[in-house]
Amino acid sequence: MTWSGRLVRPAYLWLGGWLVALLLDYPLAQALLRKPHADWGVLRRSYVDTAHILGQGWMLLVIGGLIWFAGALMSRVDWQRVARWFAGALLITGFWAQAIKHVVGRPRPSQLAHGAWLPIGPTFQPSFDSFPSGHAMTVFAAVPLLCALWPRGRWFVIVAATLVALGRVAGGSHYLSDLVVGAGMGLAIGRYLTARWRAEVESTDAL
């Protein structure tokens, strides 16, 4: 397959997934918000709270720090080098997530009760920063880096990232399409950083 083919096919799949998610956005959000937060069961509350914590940007620094420490213990210089790319992922995803959120101004699902469901454009109003999901962007930026370090565990990494992202929908903080866009952007950022890390390792090994 050509380079353009490798790029175009995932783009079509991502676009198709986003369109399907758009169709599901409002019916799914209304169904999930039907039950007040106070009436959530222990399982849902625990899942949503855990997903919220694991998807925060500082978790990239924690993961990077643990990998650096493991690399130091095992004398793996390549592992130690990848740690700073996790810090890079935090900076890049944080910038783009916040920039797009406040330019688009999409109301969060909680605003449906107030009749707000269309993006209002550039704004810093609270609860109008739903698109894209910063949590999804963060966790999926880590996926390519973690899969490169741990190929055998790639499905565990992918499933874990997906569950964290879906927790934002279960908690009523995001629409499904927010997740699809956030995950797609995160993967693109993660793949770029993984390529930079591999190039760095290869250039060092060649010396």
JSON list of C-alpha atoms in Angstrom, two decimals:
[
{"chain": "A", "resi": 1, "resn": "MET", "atom": "CA", "xyz": [0.00, 0.00, 0.00]},
{"chain": "A", "resi": 2, "resn": "THR", "atom": "CA", "xyz": [1.28, 3.48, -0.86]},
{"chain": "A", "resi": 3, "resn": "TRP", "atom": "CA", "xyz": [1.93, 6.17, 1.73]},
{"chain": "A", "resi": 4, "resn": "SER", "atom": "CA", "xyz": [-1.19, 8.07, 0.62]},
{"chain": "A", "resi": 5, "resn": "GLY", "atom": "CA", "xyz": [-3.26, 4.88, 0.87]},
{"chain": "A", "resi": 6, "resn": "ARG", "atom": "CA", "xyz": [-2.08, 4.27, 4.43]},
{"chain": "A", "resi": 7, "resn": "LEU", "atom": "CA", "xyz": [-3.21, 7.78, 5.29]},
{"chain": "A", "resi": 8, "resn": "VAL", "atom": "CA", "xyz": [-6.50, 7.97, 3.38]},
{"chain": "A", "resi": 9, "resn": "ARG", "atom": "CA", "xyz": [-8.09, 4.72, 4.59]},
{"chain": "A", "resi": 10, "resn": "PRO", "atom": "CA", "xyz": [-7.85, 5.54, 8.33]},
{"chain": "A", "resi": 11, "resn": "ALA", "atom": "CA", "xyz": [-9.11, 9.05, 7.55]},
{"chain": "A", "resi": 12, "resn": "TYR", "atom": "CA", "xyz": [-12.24, 7.64, 5.89]},
{"chain": "A", "resi": 13, "resn": "LEU", "atom": "CA", "xyz": [-12.82, 5.26, 8.80]},
{"chain": "A", "resi": 14, "resn": "TRP", "atom": "CA", "xyz": [-12.41, 8.10, 11.28]},
{"chain": "A", "resi": 15, "resn": "LEU", "atom": "CA", "xyz": [-14.79, 10.35, 9.33]},
{"chain": "A", "resi": 16, "resn": "GLY", "atom": "CA", "xyz": [-17.36, 7.56, 9.11]},
{"chain": "A", "resi": 17, "resn": "GLY", "atom": "CA", "xyz": [-17.09, 6.93, 12.84]},
{"chain": "A", "resi": 18, "resn": "TRP", "atom": "CA", "xyz": [-17.53, 10.61, 13.56]},
{"chain": "A", "resi": 19, "resn": "LEU", "atom": "CA", "xyz": [-20.67, 10.85, 11.41]},
{"chain": "A", "resi": 20, "resn": "VAL", "atom": "CA", "xyz": [-22.19, 7.82, 13.15]},
{"chain": "A", "resi": 21, "resn": "ALA", "atom": "CA", "xyz": [-21.29, 9.33, 16.53]},
{"chain": "A", "resi": 22, "resn": "LEU", "atom": "CA", "xyz": [-22.98, 12.60, 15.56]},
{"chain": "A", "resi": 23, "resn": "LEU", "atom": "CA", "xyz": [-26.22, 10.74, 14.89]},
{"chain": "A", "resi": 24, "resn": "LEU", "atom": "CA", "xyz": [-26.02, 9.09, 18.31]},
{"chain": "A", "resi": 25, "resn": "ASP", "atom": "CA", "xyz": [-24.94, 12.19, 20.24]},
{"chain": "A", "resi": 26, "resn": "TYR", "atom": "CA", "xyz": [-28.22, 13.64, 21.44]},
{"chain": "A", "resi": 27, "resn": "PRO", "atom": "CA", "xyz": [-30.30, 10.47, 21.93]},
{"chain": "A", "resi": 28, "resn": "LEU", "atom": "CA", "xyz": [-27.45, 8.91, 23.91]},
{"chain": "A", "resi": 29, "resn": "ALA", "atom": "CA", "xyz": [-26.85, 12.03, 26.00]},
{"chain": "A", "resi": 30, "resn": "GLN", "atom": "CA", "xyz": [-30.55, 12.34, 26.83]},
{"chain": "A", "resi": 31, "resn": "ALA", "atom": "CA", "xyz": [-30.71, 8.69, 27.88]},
{"chain": "A", "resi": 32, "resn": "LEU", "atom": "CA", "xyz": [-27.64, 8.99, 30.10]},
{"chain": "A", "resi": 33, "resn": "LEU", "atom": "CA", "xyz": [-28.79, 12.24, 31.71]},
{"chain": "A", "resi": 34, "resn": "ARG", "atom": "CA", "xyz": [-32.26, 10.90, 32.48]},
{"chain": "A", "resi": 35, "resn": "LYS", "atom": "CA", "xyz": [-31.04, 9.66, 35.85]},
{"chain": "A", "resi": 36, "resn": "PRO", "atom": "CA", "xyz": [-29.74, 12.41, 38.20]},
{"chain": "A", "resi": 37, "resn": "HIS", "atom": "CA", "xyz": [-26.17, 12.16, 39.47]},
{"chain": "A", "resi": 38, "resn": "ALA", "atom": "CA", "xyz": [-27.42, 11.48, 43.00]},
{"chain": "A", "resi": 39, "resn": "ASP", "atom": "CA", "xyz": [-29.22, 8.36, 41.76]},
{"chain": "A", "resi": 40, "resn": "TRP", "atom": "CA", "xyz": [-26.22, 6.80, 40.03]},
{"chain": "A", "resi": 41, "resn": "GLY", "atom": "CA", "xyz": [-25.20, 3.38, 41.25]},
{"chain": "A", "resi": 42, "resn": "VAL", "atom": "CA", "xyz": [-21.83, 2.72, 42.86]},
{"chain": "A", "resi": 43, "resn": "LEU", "atom": "CA", "xyz": [-20.48, 1.03, 39.71]},
{"chain": "A", "resi": 44, "resn": "ARG", "atom": "CA", "xyz": [-21.29, 3.94, 37.40]},
{"chain": "A", "resi": 45, "resn": "ARG", "atom": "CA", "xyz": [-20.05, 6.53, 39.88]},
{"chain": "A", "resi": 46, "resn": "SER", "atom": "CA", "xyz": [-16.76, 4.67, 40.40]},
{"chain": "A", "resi": 47, "resn": "TYR", "atom": "CA", "xyz": [-16.26, 4.16, 36.66]},
{"chain": "A", "resi": 48, "resn": "VAL", "atom": "CA", "xyz": [-16.88, 7.83, 35.83]},
{"chain": "A", "resi": 49, "resn": "ASP", "atom": "CA", "xyz": [-14.65, 9.08, 38.66]},
{"chain": "A", "resi": 50, "resn": "THR", "atom": "CA", "xyz": [-11.81, 6.72, 37.69]},
{"chain": "A", "resi": 51, "resn": "ALA", "atom": "CA", "xyz": [-12.03, 7.69, 34.02]},
{"chain": "A", "resi": 52, "resn": "HIS", "atom": "CA", "xyz": [-11.93, 11.37, 34.97]},
{"chain": "A", "resi": 53, "resn": "ILE", "atom": "CA", "xyz": [-8.71, 10.89, 36.95]},
{"chain": "A", "resi": 54, "resn": "LEU", "atom": "CA", "xyz": [-6.92, 8.61, 34.47]},
{"chain": "A", "resi": 55, "resn": "GLY", "atom": "CA", "xyz": [-7.65, 10.92, 31.54]},
{"chain": "A", "resi": 56, "resn": "GLN", "atom": "CA", "xyz": [-6.15, 14.05, 33.05]},
{"chain": "A", "resi": 57, "resn": "GLY", "atom": "CA", "xyz": [-3.02, 15.48, 31.48]},
{"chain": "A", "resi": 58, "resn": "TRP", "atom": "CA", "xyz": [-0.78, 15.00, 34.50]},
{"chain": "A", "resi": 59, "resn": "MET", "atom": "CA", "xyz": [-1.20, 11.23, 34.09]},
{"chain": "A", "resi": 60, "resn": "LEU", "atom": "CA", "xyz": [1.10, 11.48, 31.03]},
{"chain": "A", "resi": 61, "resn": "LEU", "atom": "CA", "xyz": [3.81, 12.83, 33.31]},
{"chain": "A", "resi": 62, "resn": "VAL", "atom": "CA", "xyz": [3.19, 9.99, 35.77]},
{"chain": "A", "resi": 63, "resn": "ILE", "atom": "CA", "xyz": [3.42, 7.37, 33.00]},
{"chain": "A", "resi": 64, "resn": "GLY", "atom": "CA", "xyz": [6.52, 9.01, 31.55]},
{"chain": "A", "resi": 65, "resn": "GLY", "atom": "CA", "xyz": [8.15, 9.15, 34.98]},
{"chain": "A", "resi": 66, "resn": "LEU", "atom": "CA", "xyz": [7.44, 5.48, 35.68]},
{"chain": "A", "resi": 67, "resn": "ILE", "atom": "CA", "xyz": [8.86, 4.47, 32.29]},
{"chain": "A", "resi": 68, "resn": "TRP", "atom": "CA", "xyz": [11.97, 6.58, 32.89]},
{"chain": "A", "resi": 69, "resn": "PHE", "atom": "CA", "xyz": [12.46, 4.94, 36.30]},
{"chain": "A", "resi": 70, "resn": "ALA", "atom": "CA", "xyz": [11.98, 1.45, 34.84]},
{"chain": "A", "resi": 71, "resn": "GLY", "atom": "CA", "xyz": [14.45, 2.29, 32.09]},
{"chain": "A", "resi": 72, "resn": "ALA", "atom": "CA", "xyz": [17.00, 3.43, 34.64]},
{"chain": "A", "resi": 73, "resn": "LEU", "atom": "CA", "xyz": [16.61, 0.20, 36.62]},
{"chain": "A", "resi": 74, "resn": "MET", "atom": "CA", "xyz": [16.98, -1.97, 33.51]},
{"chain": "A", "resi": 75, "resn": "SER", "atom": "CA", "xyz": [19.62, 0.20, 31.82]},
{"chain": "A", "resi": 76, "resn": "ARG", "atom": "CA", "xyz": [17.25, 0.87, 28.92]},
{"chain": "A", "resi": 77, "resn": "VAL", "atom": "CA", "xyz": [18.32, 4.21, 27.51]},
{"chain": "A", "resi": 78, "resn": "ASP", "atom": "CA", "xyz": [15.55, 4.10, 24.89]},
{"chain": "A", "resi": 79, "resn": "TRP", "atom": "CA", "xyz": [12.95, 3.88, 27.65]},
{"chain": "A", "resi": 80, "resn": "GLN", "atom": "CA", "xyz": [14.51, 6.81, 29.47]},
{"chain": "A", "resi": 81, "resn": "ARG", "atom": "CA", "xyz": [14.43, 8.88, 26.29]},
{"chain": "A", "resi": 82, "resn": "VAL", "atom": "CA", "xyz": [10.78, 8.17, 25.58]},
{"chain": "A", "resi": 83, "resn": "ALA", "atom": "CA", "xyz": [9.79, 9.73, 28.91]},
{"chain": "A", "resi": 84, "resn": "ARG", "atom": "CA", "xyz": [10.25, 13.25, 27.60]},
{"chain": "A", "resi": 85, "resn": "TRP", "atom": "CA", "xyz": [7.98, 12.52, 24.66]},
{"chain": "A", "resi": 86, "resn": "PHE", "atom": "CA", "xyz": [5.19, 11.88, 27.14]},
{"chain": "A", "resi": 87, "resn": "ALA", "atom": "CA", "xyz": [5.82, 15.38, 28.47]},
{"chain": "A", "resi": 88, "resn": "GLY", "atom": "CA", "xyz": [5.65, 16.60, 24.88]},
{"chain": "A", "resi": 89, "resn": "ALA", "atom": "CA", "xyz": [2.32, 14.82, 24.45]},
{"chain": "A", "resi": 90, "resn": "LEU", "atom": "CA", "xyz": [0.97, 16.66, 27.50]},
{"chain": "A", "resi": 91, "resn": "LEU", "atom": "CA", "xyz": [1.98, 20.06, 26.11]},
{"chain": "A", "resi": 92, "resn": "ILE", "atom": "CA", "xyz": [0.70, 19.44, 22.59]},
{"chain": "A", "resi": 93, "resn": "THR", "atom": "CA", "xyz": [-2.62, 17.84, 23.54]},
{"chain": "A", "resi": 94, "resn": "GLY", "atom": "CA", "xyz": [-3.23, 20.45, 26.22]},
{"chain": "A", "resi": 95, "resn": "PHE", "atom": "CA", "xyz": [-2.68, 23.31, 23.78]},
{"chain": "A", "resi": 96, "resn": "TRP", "atom": "CA", "xyz": [-4.83, 21.96, 20.97]},
{"chain": "A", "resi": 97, "resn": "ALA", "atom": "CA", "xyz": [-7.63, 20.70, 23.20]},
{"chain": "A", "resi": 98, "resn": "GLN", "atom": "CA", "xyz": [-8.05, 24.05, 24.94]},
{"chain": "A", "resi": 99, "resn": "ALA", "atom": "CA", "xyz": [-7.64, 26.09, 21.76]},
{"chain": "A", "resi": 100, "resn": "ILE", "atom": "CA", "xyz": [-10.28, 24.18, 19.82]},
{"chain": "A", "resi": 101, "resn": "LYS", "atom": "CA", "xyz": [-12.66, 23.92, 22.79]},
{"chain": "A", "resi": 102, "resn": "HIS", "atom": "CA", "xyz": [-12.86, 27.68, 23.21]},
{"chain": "A", "resi": 103, "resn": "VAL", "atom": "CA", "xyz": [-13.01, 28.43, 19.49]},
{"chain": "A", "resi": 104, "resn": "VAL", "atom": "CA", "xyz": [-15.88, 26.00, 18.82]},
{"chain": "A", "resi": 105, "resn": "GLY", "atom": "CA", "xyz": [-17.84, 26.66, 22.01]},
{"chain": "A", "resi": 106, "resn": "ARG", "atom": "CA", "xyz": [-19.91, 23.48, 21.95]},
{"chain": "A", "resi": 107, "resn": "PRO", "atom": "CA", "xyz": [-22.18, 23.17, 25.00]},
{"chain": "A", "resi": 108, "resn": "ARG", "atom": "CA", "xyz": [-21.70, 20.14, 27.20]},
{"chain": "A", "resi": 109, "resn": "PRO", "atom": "CA", "xyz": [-24.54, 17.60, 27.44]},
{"chain": "A", "resi": 110, "resn": "SER", "atom": "CA", "xyz": [-25.62, 19.11, 30.76]},
{"chain": "A", "resi": 111, "resn": "GLN", "atom": "CA", "xyz": [-26.72, 22.22, 28.85]},
{"chain": "A", "resi": 112, "resn": "LEU", "atom": "CA", "xyz": [-29.38, 20.26, 26.96]},
{"chain": "A", "resi": 113, "resn": "ALA", "atom": "CA", "xyz": [-31.68, 20.85, 29.90]},
{"chain": "A", "resi": 114, "resn": "HIS", "atom": "CA", "xyz": [-31.33, 24.60, 29.24]},
{"chain": "A", "resi": 115, "resn": "GLY", "atom": "CA", "xyz": [-32.01, 24.29, 25.52]},
{"chain": "A", "resi": 116, "resn": "ALA", "atom": "CA", "xyz": [-28.37, 24.75, 24.48]},
{"chain": "A", "resi": 117, "resn": "TRP", "atom": "CA", "xyz": [-27.13, 22.18, 22.00]},
{"chain": "A", "resi": 118, "resn": "LEU", "atom": "CA", "xyz": [-25.53, 24.08, 19.10]},
{"chain": "A", "resi": 119, "resn": "PRO", "atom": "CA", "xyz": [-21.96, 25.47, 19.19]},
{"chain": "A", "resi": 120, "resn": "ILE", "atom": "CA", "xyz": [-21.92, 29.21, 19.86]},
{"chain": "A", "resi": 121, "resn": "GLY", "atom": "CA", "xyz": [-18.45, 29.97, 18.53]},
{"chain": "A", "resi": 122, "resn": "PRO", "atom": "CA", "xyz": [-15.49, 31.51, 20.40]},
{"chain": "A", "resi": 123, "resn": "THR", "atom": "CA", "xyz": [-16.26, 31.70, 24.12]},
{"chain": "A", "resi": 124, "resn": "PHE", "atom": "CA", "xyz": [-14.82, 31.14, 27.57]},
{"chain": "A", "resi": 125, "resn": "GLN", "atom": "CA", "xyz": [-18.20, 30.46, 29.15]},
{"chain": "A", "resi": 126, "resn": "PRO", "atom": "CA", "xyz": [-18.22, 27.49, 31.53]},
{"chain": "A", "resi": 127, "resn": "SER", "atom": "CA", "xyz": [-19.86, 24.33, 30.16]},
{"chain": "A", "resi": 128, "resn": "PHE", "atom": "CA", "xyz": [-19.35, 25.46, 26.55]},
{"chain": "A", "resi": 129, "resn": "ASP", "atom": "CA", "xyz": [-16.10, 23.55, 26.04]},
{"chain": "A", "resi": 130, "resn": "SER", "atom": "CA", "xyz": [-17.31, 20.08, 25.12]},
{"chain": "A", "resi": 131, "resn": "PHE", "atom": "CA", "xyz": [-15.59, 19.68, 21.73]},
{"chain": "A", "resi": 132, "resn": "PRO", "atom": "CA", "xyz": [-13.21, 17.90, 21.51]},
{"chain": "A", "resi": 133, "resn": "SER", "atom": "CA", "xyz": [-12.67, 15.71, 24.56]},
{"chain": "A", "resi": 134, "resn": "GLY", "atom": "CA", "xyz": [-9.36, 16.59, 26.18]},
{"chain": "A", "resi": 135, "resn": "HIS", "atom": "CA", "xyz": [-9.41, 13.34, 28.15]},
{"chain": "A", "resi": 136, "resn": "ALA", "atom": "CA", "xyz": [-9.78, 11.29, 24.95]},
{"chain": "A", "resi": 137, "resn": "MET", "atom": "CA", "xyz": [-7.03, 13.28, 23.28]},
{"chain": "A", "resi": 138, "resn": "THR", "atom": "CA", "xyz": [-4.71, 12.75, 26.25]},
{"chain": "A", "resi": 139, "resn": "VAL", "atom": "CA", "xyz": [-5.15, 9.00, 26.65]},
{"chain": "A", "resi": 140, "resn": "PHE", "atom": "CA", "xyz": [-5.00, 8.26, 22.93]},
{"chain": "A", "resi": 141, "resn": "ALA", "atom": "CA", "xyz": [-1.84, 10.34, 22.53]},
{"chain": "A", "resi": 142, "resn": "ALA", "atom": "CA", "xyz": [-0.22, 7.86, 24.91]},
{"chain": "A", "resi": 143, "resn": "VAL", "atom": "CA", "xyz": [-1.44, 4.80, 22.98]},
{"chain": "A", "resi": 144, "resn": "PRO", "atom": "CA", "xyz": [1.16, 4.76, 20.13]},
{"chain": "A", "resi": 145, "resn": "LEU", "atom": "CA", "xyz": [4.02, 5.41, 22.57]},
{"chain": "A", "resi": 146, "resn": "LEU", "atom": "CA", "xyz": [2.90, 2.65, 24.94]},
{"chain": "A", "resi": 147, "resn": "CYS", "atom": "CA", "xyz": [2.26, 0.20, 22.09]},
{"chain": "A", "resi": 148, "resn": "ALA", "atom": "CA", "xyz": [5.76, 0.86, 20.73]},
{"chain": "A", "resi": 149, "resn": "LEU", "atom": "CA", "xyz": [7.23, 0.07, 24.15]},
{"chain": "A", "resi": 150, "resn": "TRP", "atom": "CA", "xyz": [4.95, -2.89, 24.85]},
{"chain": "A", "resi": 151, "resn": "PRO", "atom": "CA", "xyz": [3.78, -4.45, 21.55]},
{"chain": "A", "resi": 152, "resn": "ARG", "atom": "CA", "xyz": [2.35, -7.56, 23.23]},
{"chain": "A", "resi": 153, "resn": "GLY", "atom": "CA", "xyz": [0.10, -5.44, 25.39]},
{"chain": "A", "resi": 154, "resn": "ARG", "atom": "CA", "xyz": [-1.21, -3.20, 22.63]},
{"chain": "A", "resi": 155, "resn": "TRP", "atom": "CA", "xyz": [-4.79, -4.48, 22.91]},
{"chain": "A", "resi": 156, "resn": "PHE", "atom": "CA", "xyz": [-4.80, -3.91, 26.65]},
{"chain": "A", "resi": 157, "resn": "VAL", "atom": "CA", "xyz": [-3.58, -0.35, 26.06]},
{"chain": "A", "resi": 158, "resn": "ILE", "atom": "CA", "xyz": [-6.19, 0.32, 23.36]},
{"chain": "A", "resi": 159, "resn": "VAL", "atom": "CA", "xyz": [-9.07, -1.11, 25.42]},
{"chain": "A", "resi": 160, "resn": "ALA", "atom": "CA", "xyz": [-7.97, 0.80, 28.53]},
{"chain": "A", "resi": 161, "resn": "ALA", "atom": "CA", "xyz": [-7.79, 4.09, 26.60]},
{"chain": "A", "resi": 162, "resn": "THR", "atom": "CA", "xyz": [-11.22, 3.45, 25.07]},
{"chain": "A", "resi": 163, "resn": "LEU", "atom": "CA", "xyz": [-12.78, 2.75, 28.47]},
{"chain": "A", "resi": 164, "resn": "VAL", "atom": "CA", "xyz": [-11.30, 5.94, 29.92]},
{"chain": "A", "resi": 165, "resn": "ALA", "atom": "CA", "xyz": [-12.65, 7.97, 27.01]},
{"chain": "A", "resi": 166, "resn": "LEU", "atom": "CA", "xyz": [-16.11, 6.38, 27.20]},
{"chain": "A", "resi": 167, "resn": "GLY", "atom": "CA", "xyz": [-16.23, 7.21, 30.88]},
{"chain": "A", "resi": 168, "resn": "ARG", "atom": "CA", "xyz": [-16.56, 10.86, 29.87]},
{"chain": "A", "resi": 169, "resn": "VAL", "atom": "CA", "xyz": [-19.74, 10.04, 27.96]},
{"chain": "A", "resi": 170, "resn": "ALA", "atom": "CA", "xyz": [-21.09, 7.88, 30.79]},
{"chain": "A", "resi": 171, "resn": "GLY", "atom": "CA", "xyz": [-20.59, 10.82, 33.15]},
{"chain": "A", "resi": 172, "resn": "GLY", "atom": "CA", "xyz": [-22.45, 13.24, 30.89]},
{"chain": "A", "resi": 173, "resn": "SER", "atom": "CA", "xyz": [-19.37, 15.40, 30.35]},
{"chain": "A", "resi": 174, "resn": "HIS", "atom": "CA", "xyz": [-19.06, 14.82, 26.60]},
{"chain": "A", "resi": 175, "resn": "TYR", "atom": "CA", "xyz": [-20.93, 13.73, 23.51]},
{"chain": "A", "resi": 176, "resn": "LEU", "atom": "CA", "xyz": [-19.76, 10.62, 21.70]},
{"chain": "A", "resi": 177, "resn": "SER", "atom": "CA", "xyz": [-18.53, 12.67, 18.72]},
{"chain": "A", "resi": 178, "resn": "ASP", "atom": "CA", "xyz": [-16.33, 14.73, 21.08]},
{"chain": "A", "resi": 179, "resn": "LEU", "atom": "CA", "xyz": [-14.56, 11.49, 21.93]},
{"chain": "A", "resi": 180, "resn": "VAL", "atom": "CA", "xyz": [-14.10, 10.41, 18.31]},
{"chain": "A", "resi": 181, "resn": "VAL", "atom": "CA", "xyz": [-12.44, 13.69, 17.36]},
{"chain": "A", "resi": 182, "resn": "GLY", "atom": "CA", "xyz": [-10.37, 13.84, 20.53]},
{"chain": "A", "resi": 183, "resn": "ALA", "atom": "CA", "xyz": [-9.19, 10.24, 20.09]},
{"chain": "A", "resi": 184, "resn": "GLY", "atom": "CA", "xyz": [-8.32, 10.82, 16.43]},
{"chain": "A", "resi": 185, "resn": "MET", "atom": "CA", "xyz": [-6.28, 13.92, 17.22]},
{"chain": "A", "resi": 186, "resn": "GLY", "atom": "CA", "xyz": [-4.60, 12.17, 20.13]},
{"chain": "A", "resi": 187, "resn": "LEU", "atom": "CA", "xyz": [-3.60, 9.21, 17.95]},
{"chain": "A", "resi": 188, "resn": "ALA", "atom": "CA", "xyz": [-2.17, 11.56, 15.31]},
{"chain": "A", "resi": 189, "resn": "ILE", "atom": "CA", "xyz": [-0.12, 13.39, 17.94]},
{"chain": "A", "resi": 190, "resn": "GLY", "atom": "CA", "xyz": [0.99, 10.12, 19.53]},
{"chain": "A", "resi": 191, "resn": "ARG", "atom": "CA", "xyz": [2.07, 8.63, 16.20]},
{"chain": "A", "resi": 192, "resn": "TYR", "atom": "CA", "xyz": [4.10, 11.75, 15.39]},
{"chain": "A", "resi": 193, "resn": "LEU", "atom": "CA", "xyz": [5.86, 11.66, 18.77]},
{"chain": "A", "resi": 194, "resn": "THR", "atom": "CA", "xyz": [6.49, 7.92, 18.47]},
{"chain": "A", "resi": 195, "resn": "ALA", "atom": "CA", "xyz": [8.12, 8.45, 15.07]},
{"chain": "A", "resi": 196, "resn": "ARG", "atom": "CA", "xyz": [10.32, 11.19, 16.55]},
{"chain": "A", "resi": 197, "resn": "TRP", "atom": "CA", "xyz": [11.34, 8.92, 19.44]},
{"chain": "A", "resi": 198, "resn": "ARG", "atom": "CA", "xyz": [12.18, 6.02, 17.12]},
{"chain": "A", "resi": 199, "resn": "ALA", "atom": "CA", "xyz": [14.22, 8.30, 14.86]},
{"chain": "A", "resi": 200, "resn": "GLU", "atom": "CA", "xyz": [16.11, 9.55, 17.91]},
{"chain": "A", "resi": 201, "resn": "VAL", "atom": "CA", "xyz": [16.87, 6.00, 19.09]},
{"chain": "A", "resi": 202, "resn": "GLU", "atom": "CA", "xyz": [17.97, 4.88, 15.61]},
{"chain": "A", "resi": 203, "resn": "SER", "atom": "CA", "xyz": [20.25, 7.87, 15.11]},
{"chain": "A", "resi": 204, "resn": "THR", "atom": "CA", "xyz": [21.88, 7.23, 18.49]},
{"chain": "A", "resi": 205, "resn": "ASP", "atom": "CA", "xyz": [22.34, 3.51, 17.77]},
{"chain": "A", "resi": 206, "resn": "ALA", "atom": "CA", "xyz": [23.99, 4.35, 14.45]},
{"chain": "A", "resi": 207, "resn": "LEU", "atom": "CA", "xyz": [26.76, 6.32, 16.18]}
]
